[in-house]
Amino acid sequence: MKRRTLGPLLAAATLSAALAQTQAPPTQTPPPAPASAQPAAPATPQAAPLPAANYVALGNFYYGRGNFDQAYVAFRAAAEIDSRSSDALLGLGRSQVKLRLYAPAIETLRRLITQDARNLSGHLALAQAYQQQFIGAGDRASVSGNLAQALGVLTQAEALAQASPEAERNLNLSKVWNERGNVLRLQGAATQAIEAFKQASTLNPENGLILFNLGDMYYATGNLVAALDSLQRAVITDPADAYNRAYYAKLLALSGNVTAAKPEAAQAARLAPNNPYAVGQYGVVSYLSRDPVTARAQLAQAVRLDPLRYPEFYYYLGRLDLDAGDLKAARENLTRAVALGSTTAEWIYYLGLSYERGAGAIAPDRLKARENYERALKLNPGYALAREGLTRVR
């Protein structure tokens, strides 16, 4: 459940006031003392250092606003003041993950659960750090043990959740099962991942994030009907969540219902105009709805907002370029898509197609076309379009 509270704001204000109190007044030259003056009073003692809790509050404030670099500085200051503060270490580790400082994050969070072995949030954050390091690694073989380590941490977390007070148990267990589903998805265990997300949803049926993950897994396994049902439930559960609505819109478009899809996508982008996922999916839906003008505007805005996180948007920009005959731009955008998401056979096929074609000053490059068709077929040996393309350029 997403909540906004006044606590971090009030704490931040307290911290600002405290910081102001520690600043020395401007230096002034004292007047000469009269002959009858009494001995000078002792200097006012300097204000005591701020407690770690103030920095934690400030870190939470910045983290909630998405200012992860500033959150990191605040949490690090808190951890330096009180090295045994679980809140400081948890915030520091999470901020490090957001800043892609994965190895330091894992070290920080290991330290947390070593000194606070019953900290459920710390276990969940450590499992997430292992996953993010795996996802972000250029050479995943170098971090191949991360996913097994994440599952091990989640086994410990499940024991902690089972021991929770009854009123919190189902919620805590749902967090563990949801995270386990994420790890299983990365391991390629699709059936087990679906079961994990279903278990999480049973424990916490009104959670839109879990329904999103379940729907995403259904879509990944080709079950579009079940995916649509899960995402529709997510939208109903949390109508203001732009992620759920944007993904639901895309699934509607992929199912052929573009009439219903486009207003849903537009609403998601209105709900979160600075959210690259919502903006980009509006572009995807517009492409699928044969509205290239809106598609290009939204997709271009999405990659400006976040140039690295969503390679899908470069793919659709490349498709727009291919449709328009702009092969130079098509090759550039499809190359970016493949570089950021190189396990998608369809994207690699269209990159090959952009090299197979030629127009004006852009000559065909049959060698690169063939290389990409072969790469697509390695990922998906039954991909008919790639096989046909390979036959053409041989």
Short mmCIF file of C-alpha atoms in Angstrom, two decimals:
data_model
loop_
_atom_site.label_atom_id
_atom_site.label_comp_id
_atom_site.label_asym_id
_atom_site.label_seq_id
_atom_site.Cartn_x
_atom_site.Cartn_y
_atom_site.Cartn_z
CA MET A 1 0.00 0.00 0.00
CA LYS A 2 1.32 3.44 -0.92
CA ARG A 3 1.01 6.06 1.82
CA ARG A 4 2.04 9.67 2.23
CA THR A 5 2.65 10.92 5.73
CA LEU A 6 3.71 14.18 7.29
CA GLY A 7 6.35 12.46 9.39
CA PRO A 8 9.31 12.83 6.99
CA LEU A 9 8.38 16.42 6.18
CA LEU A 10 8.16 17.40 9.82
CA ALA A 11 11.41 15.63 10.59
CA ALA A 12 13.11 17.37 7.69
CA ALA A 13 11.88 20.72 8.97
CA THR A 14 13.20 19.85 12.44
CA LEU A 15 16.54 18.96 10.92
CA SER A 16 16.72 22.23 9.00
CA ALA A 17 15.98 24.19 12.15
CA ALA A 18 18.58 22.24 14.07
CA LEU A 19 21.16 22.84 11.37
CA ALA A 20 20.41 26.56 11.51
CA GLN A 21 20.99 26.57 15.26
CA THR A 22 24.47 25.12 14.86
CA GLN A 23 25.71 27.93 12.64
CA ALA A 24 27.90 30.52 14.42
CA PRO A 25 26.76 34.19 14.40
CA PRO A 26 28.76 36.69 12.33
CA THR A 27 32.08 37.66 13.93
CA GLN A 28 32.14 41.18 15.37
CA THR A 29 35.05 43.13 16.90
CA PRO A 30 34.24 43.55 20.61
CA PRO A 31 34.43 47.08 22.06
CA PRO A 32 37.18 47.79 24.60
CA ALA A 33 36.18 46.61 28.05
CA PRO A 34 35.74 49.34 30.68
CA ALA A 35 38.14 49.27 33.62
CA SER A 36 35.40 48.14 35.98
CA ALA A 37 34.14 45.26 33.75
CA GLN A 38 33.62 41.81 35.31
CA PRO A 39 35.56 38.77 33.95
CA ALA A 40 34.15 37.53 30.63
CA ALA A 41 31.50 34.83 30.81
CA PRO A 42 32.51 31.41 29.45
CA ALA A 43 31.66 30.78 25.77
CA THR A 44 28.33 29.16 24.99
CA PRO A 45 28.94 25.43 24.41
CA GLN A 46 28.57 24.29 20.79
CA ALA A 47 25.31 22.56 19.91
CA ALA A 48 25.40 18.77 20.18
CA PRO A 49 25.70 16.77 16.92
CA LEU A 50 22.41 15.95 15.27
CA PRO A 51 21.09 12.47 16.08
CA ALA A 52 21.09 9.80 13.37
CA ALA A 53 17.28 9.74 13.39
CA ASN A 54 17.15 13.25 11.93
CA TYR A 55 19.28 12.21 8.99
CA VAL A 56 17.18 9.08 8.52
CA ALA A 57 14.06 11.25 8.37
CA LEU A 58 15.71 13.51 5.81
CA GLY A 59 16.84 10.46 3.80
CA ASN A 60 13.30 9.09 3.78
CA PHE A 61 12.02 12.45 2.58
CA TYR A 62 14.48 12.58 -0.34
CA TYR A 63 13.97 8.89 -1.18
CA GLY A 64 10.22 9.37 -1.34
CA ARG A 65 10.73 12.23 -3.80
CA GLY A 66 13.02 10.13 -5.98
CA ASN A 67 16.12 12.20 -5.10
CA PHE A 68 18.25 9.12 -4.50
CA ASP A 69 21.63 10.84 -4.52
CA GLN A 70 20.55 13.20 -1.74
CA ALA A 71 18.91 10.32 0.13
CA TYR A 72 22.20 8.42 -0.08
CA VAL A 73 24.13 11.33 1.49
CA ALA A 74 21.62 11.63 4.33
CA PHE A 75 21.51 7.90 5.08
CA ARG A 76 25.30 7.65 4.94
CA ALA A 77 25.57 10.47 7.48
CA ALA A 78 23.09 8.64 9.72
CA ALA A 79 25.08 5.40 9.45
CA GLU A 80 28.31 7.21 10.30
CA ILE A 81 26.73 8.73 13.42
CA ASP A 82 25.15 5.44 14.51
CA SER A 83 26.64 2.40 12.80
CA ARG A 84 24.05 0.13 14.43
CA SER A 85 21.00 2.04 13.23
CA SER A 86 18.93 -0.45 11.23
CA ASP A 87 16.89 2.34 9.65
CA ALA A 88 20.05 4.10 8.49
CA LEU A 89 21.55 0.94 6.98
CA LEU A 90 18.27 -0.02 5.30
CA GLY A 91 17.90 3.41 3.71
CA LEU A 92 21.56 3.48 2.70
CA GLY A 93 21.36 0.05 1.07
CA ARG A 94 18.19 0.87 -0.84
CA SER A 95 19.64 4.19 -2.02
CA GLN A 96 22.79 2.45 -3.22
CA VAL A 97 20.66 0.05 -5.28
CA LYS A 98 18.84 2.98 -6.88
CA LEU A 99 22.20 4.55 -7.75
CA ARG A 100 23.36 1.20 -9.23
CA LEU A 101 26.03 0.82 -6.53
CA TYR A 102 25.17 -2.85 -6.25
CA ALA A 103 28.25 -4.28 -4.54
CA PRO A 104 28.24 -1.62 -1.77
CA ALA A 105 24.48 -2.08 -1.38
CA ILE A 106 24.87 -5.82 -0.87
CA GLU A 107 27.63 -5.20 1.67
CA THR A 108 25.48 -2.65 3.53
CA LEU A 109 22.42 -4.89 3.63
CA ARG A 110 24.39 -7.96 4.68
CA ARG A 111 25.74 -5.90 7.54
CA LEU A 112 22.19 -4.91 8.45
CA ILE A 113 20.82 -8.46 8.66
CA THR A 114 23.94 -9.66 10.46
CA GLN A 115 23.42 -7.20 13.32
CA ASP A 116 19.59 -7.24 13.11
CA ALA A 117 18.75 -10.80 12.08
CA ARG A 118 14.99 -10.33 12.50
CA ASN A 119 14.74 -7.33 10.18
CA LEU A 120 12.32 -8.52 7.47
CA SER A 121 12.68 -5.36 5.39
CA GLY A 122 16.44 -5.82 5.36
CA HIS A 123 16.11 -9.36 4.02
CA LEU A 124 13.73 -8.26 1.28
CA ALA A 125 16.01 -5.36 0.31
CA LEU A 126 19.03 -7.67 0.15
CA ALA A 127 17.15 -10.09 -2.13
CA GLN A 128 16.27 -7.15 -4.37
CA ALA A 129 19.90 -5.97 -4.43
CA TYR A 130 21.07 -9.41 -5.59
CA GLN A 131 18.48 -9.31 -8.38
CA GLN A 132 19.35 -5.80 -9.51
CA GLN A 133 23.06 -6.60 -9.64
CA PHE A 134 22.23 -9.64 -11.79
CA ILE A 135 19.98 -7.60 -14.10
CA GLY A 136 22.51 -4.79 -14.47
CA ALA A 137 25.58 -6.98 -15.03
CA GLY A 138 27.23 -6.79 -18.43
CA ASP A 139 28.48 -10.35 -17.85
CA ARG A 140 25.79 -12.24 -15.98
CA ALA A 141 28.04 -15.27 -15.64
CA SER A 142 30.12 -13.22 -13.19
CA VAL A 143 27.11 -12.91 -10.87
CA SER A 144 25.46 -16.24 -11.69
CA GLY A 145 25.14 -17.12 -7.99
CA ASN A 146 23.10 -14.01 -7.17
CA LEU A 147 19.70 -15.54 -7.80
CA ALA A 148 20.39 -18.58 -5.61
CA GLN A 149 21.62 -16.23 -2.88
CA ALA A 150 18.45 -14.16 -3.25
CA LEU A 151 16.29 -17.27 -2.81
CA GLY A 152 18.30 -18.22 0.27
CA VAL A 153 17.71 -14.81 1.81
CA LEU A 154 13.99 -15.10 1.00
CA THR A 155 13.82 -18.47 2.80
CA GLN A 156 15.08 -16.68 5.90
CA ALA A 157 12.58 -13.88 5.27
CA GLU A 158 9.71 -16.36 5.04
CA ALA A 159 10.58 -17.75 8.47
CA LEU A 160 10.55 -14.21 9.88
CA ALA A 161 7.21 -13.48 8.20
CA GLN A 162 5.69 -16.68 9.59
CA ALA A 163 6.71 -15.54 13.05
CA SER A 164 5.07 -12.12 12.59
CA PRO A 165 2.05 -11.11 14.69
CA GLU A 166 -1.10 -12.58 13.17
CA ALA A 167 -2.39 -9.18 12.02
CA GLU A 168 0.78 -8.65 9.90
CA ARG A 169 1.52 -12.22 8.83
CA ASN A 170 -0.32 -12.40 5.51
CA LEU A 171 0.97 -9.02 4.38
CA ASN A 172 4.56 -9.95 5.22
CA LEU A 173 4.27 -13.35 3.57
CA SER A 174 2.83 -11.75 0.44
CA LYS A 175 5.94 -9.56 0.17
CA VAL A 176 8.17 -12.62 0.39
CA TRP A 177 6.19 -14.58 -2.22
CA ASN A 178 6.09 -11.60 -4.57
CA GLU A 179 9.88 -11.22 -4.35
CA ARG A 180 10.33 -14.95 -4.82
CA GLY A 181 8.27 -14.72 -8.00
CA ASN A 182 10.61 -12.00 -9.29
CA VAL A 183 13.66 -14.21 -8.69
CA LEU A 184 12.05 -17.25 -10.29
CA ARG A 185 11.16 -15.16 -13.34
CA LEU A 186 14.83 -14.18 -13.71
CA GLN A 187 15.77 -17.84 -13.42
CA GLY A 188 13.43 -18.66 -16.30
CA ALA A 189 11.16 -20.79 -14.09
CA ALA A 190 7.93 -19.35 -15.52
CA THR A 191 5.48 -21.87 -14.03
CA GLN A 192 6.99 -21.54 -10.56
CA ALA A 193 7.02 -17.74 -10.85
CA ILE A 194 3.30 -17.70 -11.70
CA GLU A 195 2.56 -19.91 -8.71
CA ALA A 196 4.59 -17.61 -6.45
CA PHE A 197 2.73 -14.52 -7.65
CA LYS A 198 -0.61 -16.33 -7.27
CA GLN A 199 0.31 -17.24 -3.70
CA ALA A 200 1.24 -13.62 -3.01
CA SER A 201 -2.06 -12.44 -4.48
CA THR A 202 -4.04 -14.94 -2.40
CA LEU A 203 -2.40 -13.57 0.73
CA ASN A 204 -2.87 -9.94 -0.36
CA PRO A 205 -5.66 -9.83 -2.97
CA GLU A 206 -6.01 -6.03 -3.12
CA ASN A 207 -2.39 -5.29 -4.00
CA GLY A 208 -2.02 -3.81 -7.48
CA LEU A 209 1.75 -4.42 -7.70
CA ILE A 210 1.32 -8.16 -7.19
CA LEU A 211 -1.49 -8.26 -9.76
CA PHE A 212 0.77 -6.37 -12.18
CA ASN A 213 3.54 -8.93 -11.71
CA LEU A 214 1.15 -11.84 -12.11
CA GLY A 215 -0.29 -10.35 -15.29
CA ASP A 216 3.18 -9.68 -16.65
CA MET A 217 4.14 -13.30 -16.08
CA TYR A 218 0.99 -14.55 -17.78
CA TYR A 219 1.78 -12.33 -20.78
CA ALA A 220 5.38 -13.60 -20.88
CA THR A 221 4.07 -17.17 -21.14
CA GLY A 222 1.60 -16.31 -23.91
CA ASN A 223 -1.59 -16.30 -21.83
CA LEU A 224 -2.95 -12.92 -22.94
CA VAL A 225 -6.47 -13.57 -21.60
CA ALA A 226 -5.22 -14.27 -18.05
CA ALA A 227 -2.82 -11.32 -18.30
CA LEU A 228 -5.64 -8.96 -19.23
CA ASP A 229 -7.77 -10.23 -16.37
CA SER A 230 -4.98 -9.69 -13.84
CA LEU A 231 -4.16 -6.18 -15.09
CA GLN A 232 -7.84 -5.20 -15.18
CA ARG A 233 -8.11 -6.24 -11.52
CA ALA A 234 -4.97 -4.18 -10.78
CA VAL A 235 -6.54 -1.08 -12.37
CA ILE A 236 -9.76 -1.59 -10.43
CA THR A 237 -7.78 -2.05 -7.20
CA ASP A 238 -5.72 1.12 -7.67
CA PRO A 239 -7.21 3.39 -10.37
CA ALA A 240 -4.56 6.08 -9.85
CA ASP A 241 -1.62 3.77 -10.52
CA ALA A 242 -0.18 4.81 -13.89
CA TYR A 243 1.92 1.64 -14.31
CA ASN A 244 -1.05 -0.70 -14.02
CA ARG A 245 -3.22 1.34 -16.36
CA ALA A 246 -0.47 1.79 -18.97
CA TYR A 247 0.28 -1.94 -19.09
CA TYR A 248 -3.41 -2.79 -19.21
CA ALA A 249 -3.77 -0.43 -22.16
CA LYS A 250 -0.95 -2.13 -24.03
CA LEU A 251 -2.43 -5.57 -23.44
CA LEU A 252 -5.79 -4.34 -24.72
CA ALA A 253 -4.07 -3.07 -27.87
CA LEU A 254 -2.19 -6.34 -28.36
CA SER A 255 -5.47 -8.22 -28.02
CA GLY A 256 -6.86 -6.13 -30.91
CA ASN A 257 -9.09 -3.86 -28.81
CA VAL A 258 -7.41 -0.58 -29.76
CA THR A 259 -10.65 1.35 -29.27
CA ALA A 260 -10.56 0.66 -25.54
CA ALA A 261 -6.77 0.74 -25.30
CA LYS A 262 -6.03 4.27 -26.44
CA PRO A 263 -8.11 6.19 -23.84
CA GLU A 264 -6.68 3.97 -21.09
CA ALA A 265 -3.14 4.75 -22.29
CA ALA A 266 -3.88 8.48 -22.56
CA GLN A 267 -5.29 8.45 -19.02
CA ALA A 268 -2.16 6.72 -17.69
CA ALA A 269 0.03 9.41 -19.28
CA ARG A 270 -2.19 12.14 -17.79
CA LEU A 271 -1.93 10.56 -14.36
CA ALA A 272 1.88 10.58 -14.53
CA PRO A 273 3.21 12.87 -17.28
CA ASN A 274 6.80 12.49 -16.03
CA ASN A 275 6.63 8.72 -15.71
CA PRO A 276 8.59 7.28 -18.66
CA TYR A 277 6.77 3.95 -18.52
CA ALA A 278 3.29 5.49 -18.72
CA VAL A 279 4.32 7.96 -21.41
CA GLY A 280 6.10 5.29 -23.45
CA GLN A 281 3.24 2.81 -23.31
CA TYR A 282 0.95 5.54 -24.62
CA GLY A 283 3.37 5.67 -27.54
CA VAL A 284 3.28 1.89 -27.98
CA VAL A 285 -0.52 1.84 -27.94
CA SER A 286 -0.60 4.71 -30.43
CA TYR A 287 1.72 2.76 -32.74
CA LEU A 288 -0.48 -0.30 -32.50
CA SER A 289 -3.49 1.97 -33.13
CA ARG A 290 -1.87 3.29 -36.37
CA ASP A 291 -1.36 6.79 -35.00
CA PRO A 292 2.33 7.40 -35.82
CA VAL A 293 2.30 11.10 -34.89
CA THR A 294 1.20 10.51 -31.30
CA ALA A 295 3.36 7.39 -31.11
CA ARG A 296 6.54 9.20 -32.06
CA ALA A 297 5.89 12.15 -29.73
CA GLN A 298 5.21 9.92 -26.71
CA LEU A 299 8.02 7.46 -27.37
CA ALA A 300 10.56 10.24 -27.87
CA GLN A 301 9.44 11.88 -24.63
CA ALA A 302 9.71 8.56 -22.77
CA VAL A 303 13.34 7.97 -23.79
CA ARG A 304 14.17 11.56 -22.88
CA LEU A 305 12.75 10.97 -19.42
CA ASP A 306 14.75 7.75 -18.97
CA PRO A 307 17.23 6.83 -21.71
CA LEU A 308 18.24 3.41 -20.35
CA ARG A 309 15.44 1.63 -18.54
CA TYR A 310 12.95 0.79 -21.29
CA PRO A 311 14.53 -0.60 -24.50
CA GLU A 312 11.05 -1.43 -25.78
CA PHE A 313 10.51 2.24 -26.57
CA TYR A 314 13.61 2.35 -28.80
CA TYR A 315 12.27 -0.73 -30.55
CA TYR A 316 8.98 0.97 -31.41
CA LEU A 317 10.79 4.13 -32.46
CA GLY A 318 12.83 1.91 -34.79
CA ARG A 319 9.63 0.37 -36.17
CA LEU A 320 8.28 3.86 -36.84
CA ASP A 321 11.51 4.72 -38.66
CA LEU A 322 11.31 1.54 -40.72
CA ASP A 323 7.72 2.31 -41.68
CA ALA A 324 8.80 5.82 -42.75
CA GLY A 325 11.79 4.54 -44.71
CA ASP A 326 14.32 6.34 -42.50
CA LEU A 327 16.85 3.49 -42.36
CA LYS A 328 19.60 5.45 -40.61
CA ALA A 329 17.33 6.31 -37.67
CA ALA A 330 15.82 2.82 -37.72
CA ARG A 331 19.24 1.20 -37.38
CA GLU A 332 20.21 3.56 -34.57
CA ASN A 333 17.05 3.02 -32.53
CA LEU A 334 16.90 -0.73 -33.10
CA THR A 335 20.59 -1.03 -32.19
CA ARG A 336 19.87 0.74 -28.90
CA ALA A 337 16.90 -1.54 -28.24
CA VAL A 338 18.96 -4.67 -28.88
CA ALA A 339 21.92 -3.39 -26.85
CA LEU A 340 19.67 -2.81 -23.83
CA GLY A 341 17.45 -5.87 -24.30
CA SER A 342 19.45 -8.36 -26.33
CA THR A 343 17.37 -11.44 -25.46
CA THR A 344 14.32 -10.44 -27.55
CA ALA A 345 14.38 -12.27 -30.89
CA GLU A 346 11.79 -9.98 -32.50
CA TRP A 347 13.89 -6.86 -31.90
CA ILE A 348 16.98 -8.52 -33.33
CA TYR A 349 15.02 -9.63 -36.39
CA TYR A 350 13.88 -6.08 -37.14
CA LEU A 351 17.43 -4.82 -36.68
CA GLY A 352 18.44 -7.36 -39.31
CA LEU A 353 15.60 -6.17 -41.54
CA SER A 354 16.84 -2.57 -41.27
CA TYR A 355 20.24 -3.72 -42.56
CA GLU A 356 18.72 -5.85 -45.29
CA ARG A 357 16.95 -2.83 -46.74
CA GLY A 358 18.55 0.08 -48.55
CA ALA A 359 17.25 3.52 -49.50
CA GLY A 360 18.97 6.52 -51.08
CA ALA A 361 22.43 6.96 -49.60
CA ILE A 362 21.88 4.10 -47.14
CA ALA A 363 23.12 0.89 -48.73
CA PRO A 364 21.98 -2.58 -47.68
CA ASP A 365 24.37 -4.54 -45.48
CA ARG A 366 23.56 -8.20 -46.10
CA LEU A 367 26.33 -9.42 -43.80
CA LYS A 368 24.93 -7.56 -40.76
CA ALA A 369 21.41 -8.59 -41.76
CA ARG A 370 22.46 -12.23 -41.80
CA GLU A 371 24.25 -11.94 -38.44
CA ASN A 372 21.12 -10.55 -36.79
CA TYR A 373 18.79 -13.12 -38.36
CA GLU A 374 21.10 -15.87 -37.08
CA ARG A 375 21.11 -14.31 -33.59
CA ALA A 376 17.31 -14.16 -33.60
CA LEU A 377 17.11 -17.82 -34.60
CA LYS A 378 19.48 -18.85 -31.81
CA LEU A 379 17.09 -17.25 -29.34
CA ASN A 380 13.98 -18.62 -31.05
CA PRO A 381 14.70 -21.44 -33.52
CA GLY A 382 11.07 -21.49 -34.65
CA TYR A 383 10.91 -17.79 -35.56
CA ALA A 384 9.61 -17.98 -39.15
CA LEU A 385 10.30 -14.34 -40.09
CA ALA A 386 13.95 -14.65 -39.11
CA ARG A 387 14.31 -17.91 -41.04
CA GLU A 388 12.76 -16.29 -44.13
CA GLY A 389 15.07 -13.30 -43.77
CA LEU A 390 18.11 -15.55 -43.49
CA THR A 391 17.09 -17.36 -46.67
CA ARG A 392 16.84 -14.04 -48.50
CA VAL A 393 20.31 -12.78 -47.61
CA ARG A 394 22.27 -15.99 -48.01
#
